[in-house]
Amino acid sequence: MLNCVAIDDEPLALELIKNHIKQMRELQLLQAFDDAVAGASFLRLNKVDLLFVDINMPDITGIDLVKNLQHKPLIIFTTAYRKFAVEGFELDAIDYLMKPITFDRFRKAALKAVDFHEYKNNMKDESNESIFVRSEYKLVRIPLNDIEYIEGLEDYIKIHFTNAKPLLTLMTMKGILEKLPPEKFTRIHRSYIIPLNRIQSFVNKKILLNTGKELPVSNSYIEFINNMMKK
């Protein structure tokens, strides 16, 4: 059973979500807030598995609320405006629900969250061996050992694999670095992140990976790479 919180400044929309939650034995409502600031305070102090949050609220948007959470629960955004959906998916939301929200559509989104929560729990022993990213509106599991290198492309990043086609995801380099274990990955350039165990050599400001791929090292990372290669 997932512990849930609902945040929506519209009383009728909030009441509907509360009623939908009560109809699902997989969910338990901890609190519901019509005030985003109060809801954010509760989330900072309590363990929550799943958050239903409206995107368009006056005090703080649902997007900003989620961005500012240190420990993020699973997220399902609710909105009356389809244009906000893409930005919501950038934050790895499980789903987004268009108002008015029918129970069937709500149940489908909630069961996605339940399945994903169970999947993560079943992978606890492998938690340091894979990450999840969103690509083409799906959450995709990426085994860390499959990553050859990561390339930054403006608003997107491209994850290159040894034996598969690259994967594009709408994310920043900073965002992907926060998902990666720092003892296994390092940034070598504003546009490149590499797995440390794939470094074959470092000469003339260039890293040669064990796959034969050569990547540039920017000046700001040269000292770090030199020190690391001496270990």
CSV table of C-alpha atoms in Angstrom, one decimal:
chain,number,residue,atom,x,y,z
A,1,MET,CA,0.0,0.0,0.0
A,2,LEU,CA,1.3,3.4,-1.0
A,3,ASN,CA,1.1,6.4,1.4
A,4,CYS,CA,-0.3,9.3,-0.6
A,5,VAL,CA,-0.6,13.1,-0.3
A,6,ALA,CA,-2.8,15.2,-2.5
A,7,ILE,CA,-2.2,18.9,-3.2
A,8,ASP,CA,-4.7,21.0,-5.2
A,9,ASP,CA,-5.9,24.6,-4.6
A,10,GLU,CA,-9.3,23.8,-6.2
A,11,PRO,CA,-11.5,22.3,-3.5
A,12,LEU,CA,-13.7,20.3,-5.9
A,13,ALA,CA,-10.7,18.8,-7.7
A,14,LEU,CA,-9.1,18.0,-4.3
A,15,GLU,CA,-12.2,16.3,-3.1
A,16,LEU,CA,-12.4,14.2,-6.2
A,17,ILE,CA,-8.9,13.0,-5.8
A,18,LYS,CA,-9.5,12.1,-2.2
A,19,ASN,CA,-12.6,10.1,-3.2
A,20,HIS,CA,-10.6,8.3,-5.9
A,21,ILE,CA,-7.9,7.4,-3.5
A,22,LYS,CA,-10.4,6.0,-1.0
A,23,GLN,CA,-11.7,3.6,-3.7
A,24,MET,CA,-8.3,2.0,-4.1
A,25,ARG,CA,-7.1,-0.5,-1.6
A,26,GLU,CA,-3.5,0.0,-2.9
A,27,LEU,CA,-3.5,3.6,-1.7
A,28,GLN,CA,-3.8,5.2,1.7
A,29,LEU,CA,-4.3,9.0,2.0
A,30,LEU,CA,-2.1,10.6,4.6
A,31,GLN,CA,-3.1,14.2,4.1
A,32,ALA,CA,-4.8,16.5,1.5
A,33,PHE,CA,-3.9,20.1,1.1
A,34,ASP,CA,-5.5,23.0,-0.7
A,35,ASP,CA,-2.4,25.1,0.2
A,36,ALA,CA,0.8,24.3,-1.7
A,37,VAL,CA,3.1,25.8,1.0
A,38,ALA,CA,1.6,23.7,3.8
A,39,GLY,CA,1.7,20.6,1.6
A,40,ALA,CA,5.4,21.2,0.8
A,41,SER,CA,6.2,21.5,4.6
A,42,PHE,CA,4.4,18.2,5.3
A,43,LEU,CA,6.4,16.5,2.5
A,44,ARG,CA,9.7,17.7,4.0
A,45,LEU,CA,8.9,16.2,7.3
A,46,ASN,CA,7.1,12.9,6.4
A,47,LYS,CA,7.9,9.9,4.3
A,48,VAL,CA,5.4,9.8,1.4
A,49,ASP,CA,5.3,7.2,-1.4
A,50,LEU,CA,3.1,9.0,-3.9
A,51,LEU,CA,2.2,12.6,-4.5
A,52,PHE,CA,-0.8,13.8,-6.5
A,53,VAL,CA,-0.1,17.5,-7.2
A,54,ASP,CA,-1.8,20.2,-9.3
A,55,ILE,CA,0.6,22.0,-11.6
A,56,ASN,CA,-1.1,25.4,-11.8
A,57,MET,CA,-1.3,26.8,-8.3
A,58,PRO,CA,-1.0,30.4,-7.1
A,59,ASP,CA,1.5,30.3,-4.3
A,60,ILE,CA,3.9,27.8,-5.8
A,61,THR,CA,3.5,25.7,-8.9
A,62,GLY,CA,3.4,22.0,-8.7
A,63,ILE,CA,6.5,21.9,-10.9
A,64,ASP,CA,8.5,24.2,-8.5
A,65,LEU,CA,7.2,22.3,-5.5
A,66,VAL,CA,8.6,19.0,-6.8
A,67,LYS,CA,11.8,20.6,-7.9
A,68,ASN,CA,12.5,21.9,-4.4
A,69,LEU,CA,11.9,18.6,-2.6
A,70,GLN,CA,15.0,16.9,-1.3
A,71,HIS,CA,13.5,13.5,-1.1
A,72,LYS,CA,11.0,13.1,-4.0
A,73,PRO,CA,8.1,10.6,-3.8
A,74,LEU,CA,6.6,9.1,-6.9
A,75,ILE,CA,4.8,12.0,-8.7
A,76,ILE,CA,1.5,12.1,-10.6
A,77,PHE,CA,0.7,15.6,-11.8
A,78,THR,CA,-2.8,16.9,-12.3
A,79,THR,CA,-3.7,19.8,-14.6
A,80,ALA,CA,-6.4,21.4,-16.6
A,81,TYR,CA,-3.8,22.5,-19.2
A,82,ARG,CA,-2.2,20.0,-21.5
A,83,LYS,CA,0.7,22.4,-22.3
A,84,PHE,CA,2.2,21.7,-18.8
A,85,ALA,CA,2.5,18.0,-19.4
A,86,VAL,CA,5.9,18.0,-21.0
A,87,GLU,CA,7.5,20.0,-18.2
A,88,GLY,CA,6.0,17.5,-15.8
A,89,PHE,CA,7.6,14.6,-17.5
A,90,GLU,CA,11.0,16.2,-17.3
A,91,LEU,CA,10.8,15.6,-13.6
A,92,ASP,CA,10.3,11.8,-14.1
A,93,ALA,CA,6.6,12.0,-13.2
A,94,ILE,CA,4.9,8.6,-13.3
A,95,ASP,CA,1.9,10.1,-15.2
A,96,TYR,CA,-0.2,13.3,-15.5
A,97,LEU,CA,-3.9,13.5,-15.3
A,98,MET,CA,-6.1,15.9,-17.2
A,99,LYS,CA,-9.0,17.4,-15.3
A,100,PRO,CA,-11.8,16.5,-14.9
A,101,ILE,CA,-10.2,13.2,-13.7
A,102,THR,CA,-12.3,10.1,-14.2
A,103,PHE,CA,-11.8,7.2,-11.8
A,104,ASP,CA,-10.7,4.8,-14.6
A,105,ARG,CA,-8.0,7.2,-15.7
A,106,PHE,CA,-7.0,7.8,-12.1
A,107,ARG,CA,-6.8,4.1,-11.4
A,108,LYS,CA,-4.6,3.5,-14.4
A,109,ALA,CA,-2.1,6.2,-13.3
A,110,ALA,CA,-2.1,5.0,-9.7
A,111,LEU,CA,-1.5,1.4,-10.7
A,112,LYS,CA,1.5,2.5,-12.7
A,113,ALA,CA,2.9,4.0,-9.5
A,114,VAL,CA,2.2,0.9,-7.5
A,115,ASP,CA,3.9,-1.3,-10.1
A,116,PHE,CA,6.9,1.0,-10.3
A,117,HIS,CA,7.2,1.2,-6.5
A,118,GLU,CA,7.1,-2.7,-6.3
A,119,TYR,CA,9.7,-2.9,-9.1
A,120,LYS,CA,12.1,-0.5,-7.2
A,121,ASN,CA,11.7,-2.5,-4.0
A,122,ASN,CA,12.4,-5.7,-5.8
A,123,MET,CA,15.6,-4.2,-7.1
A,124,LYS,CA,17.0,-2.9,-3.8
A,125,ASP,CA,20.0,-5.1,-4.0
A,126,GLU,CA,20.7,-3.7,-7.4
A,127,SER,CA,20.0,-0.1,-6.5
A,128,ASN,CA,23.5,1.0,-7.3
A,129,GLU,CA,23.6,-0.9,-10.6
A,130,SER,CA,20.9,0.9,-12.6
A,131,ILE,CA,19.1,4.2,-12.9
A,132,PHE,CA,15.7,5.2,-14.4
A,133,VAL,CA,15.3,7.9,-17.0
A,134,ARG,CA,12.3,9.1,-19.0
A,135,SER,CA,12.4,8.6,-22.8
A,136,GLU,CA,9.4,9.0,-25.1
A,137,TYR,CA,7.0,9.3,-22.1
A,138,LYS,CA,8.2,6.0,-20.6
A,139,LEU,CA,10.5,5.3,-17.6
A,140,VAL,CA,13.4,3.3,-18.9
A,141,ARG,CA,15.8,1.3,-16.7
A,142,ILE,CA,19.4,1.8,-17.6
A,143,PRO,CA,22.0,-0.7,-16.3
A,144,LEU,CA,25.1,1.3,-15.3
A,145,ASN,CA,27.4,-1.3,-16.8
A,146,ASP,CA,25.8,-0.8,-20.3
A,147,ILE,CA,26.7,2.9,-20.4
A,148,GLU,CA,29.6,3.7,-22.7
A,149,TYR,CA,29.4,7.5,-22.2
A,150,ILE,CA,26.9,10.3,-21.8
A,151,GLU,CA,26.7,13.3,-24.2
A,152,GLY,CA,25.0,16.6,-23.5
A,153,LEU,CA,23.0,18.1,-26.3
A,154,GLU,CA,21.5,21.5,-25.1
A,155,ASP,CA,18.2,20.5,-23.4
A,156,TYR,CA,18.7,16.8,-24.0
A,157,ILE,CA,21.3,14.2,-23.1
A,158,LYS,CA,22.2,11.2,-25.2
A,159,ILE,CA,23.2,8.0,-23.4
A,160,HIS,CA,25.5,5.9,-25.5
A,161,PHE,CA,25.7,2.2,-25.0
A,162,THR,CA,28.2,-0.4,-25.9
A,163,ASN,CA,25.9,-2.8,-27.7
A,164,ALA,CA,22.7,-0.8,-28.3
A,165,LYS,CA,21.3,2.3,-30.0
A,166,PRO,CA,21.7,5.6,-28.0
A,167,LEU,CA,18.8,6.8,-25.9
A,168,LEU,CA,17.7,10.5,-25.8
A,169,THR,CA,16.2,11.9,-22.6
A,170,LEU,CA,15.0,15.5,-21.8
A,171,MET,CA,17.4,16.2,-18.9
A,172,THR,CA,20.4,18.3,-18.0
A,173,MET,CA,23.9,17.1,-17.4
A,174,LYS,CA,23.6,18.2,-13.8
A,175,GLY,CA,20.4,16.2,-13.5
A,176,ILE,CA,21.9,12.9,-14.8
A,177,LEU,CA,25.0,13.4,-12.6
A,178,GLU,CA,22.7,13.5,-9.5
A,179,LYS,CA,21.4,10.0,-10.5
A,180,LEU,CA,24.8,8.5,-11.1
A,181,PRO,CA,27.1,7.1,-8.3
A,182,PRO,CA,30.1,9.5,-8.1
A,183,GLU,CA,32.5,6.7,-7.4
A,184,LYS,CA,31.7,5.2,-10.8
A,185,PHE,CA,31.1,8.2,-13.1
A,186,THR,CA,32.8,11.5,-13.7
A,187,ARG,CA,32.3,14.6,-15.9
A,188,ILE,CA,35.3,15.3,-18.2
A,189,HIS,CA,33.8,18.1,-20.3
A,190,ARG,CA,30.7,20.3,-20.3
A,191,SER,CA,29.3,17.9,-22.9
A,192,TYR,CA,30.6,14.5,-21.6
A,193,ILE,CA,30.3,12.1,-18.7
A,194,ILE,CA,32.1,8.8,-18.6
A,195,PRO,CA,32.2,5.6,-16.5
A,196,LEU,CA,35.6,5.5,-14.7
A,197,ASN,CA,36.1,1.8,-15.4
A,198,ARG,CA,36.0,2.5,-19.2
A,199,ILE,CA,39.1,4.7,-19.2
A,200,GLN,CA,41.9,3.1,-21.1
A,201,SER,CA,44.3,6.1,-21.4
A,202,PHE,CA,44.5,9.8,-21.1
A,203,VAL,CA,46.8,11.7,-23.4
A,204,ASN,CA,46.9,15.3,-24.9
A,205,LYS,CA,43.6,16.4,-23.2
A,206,LYS,CA,41.8,13.3,-24.6
A,207,ILE,CA,40.3,10.2,-22.9
A,208,LEU,CA,40.4,7.0,-24.8
A,209,LEU,CA,37.7,4.6,-23.7
A,210,ASN,CA,38.2,0.8,-23.8
A,211,THR,CA,35.7,0.7,-26.7
A,212,GLY,CA,38.0,2.8,-28.8
A,213,LYS,CA,35.9,6.0,-28.5
A,214,GLU,CA,38.0,9.2,-28.0
A,215,LEU,CA,36.5,12.1,-26.0
A,216,PRO,CA,37.9,15.6,-25.2
A,217,VAL,CA,38.8,16.7,-21.6
A,218,SER,CA,38.2,20.4,-20.8
A,219,ASN,CA,40.8,22.3,-18.9
A,220,SER,CA,38.8,22.5,-15.7
A,221,TYR,CA,38.8,18.6,-15.4
A,222,ILE,CA,42.4,17.9,-16.4
A,223,GLU,CA,43.9,18.1,-12.9
A,224,PHE,CA,41.2,15.8,-11.6
A,225,ILE,CA,41.8,13.2,-14.4
A,226,ASN,CA,45.6,13.4,-13.9
A,227,ASN,CA,45.3,12.7,-10.2
A,228,MET,CA,42.8,9.9,-10.7
A,229,MET,CA,45.0,8.2,-13.3
A,230,LYS,CA,47.9,8.2,-10.8
A,231,LYS,CA,46.0,6.2,-8.2
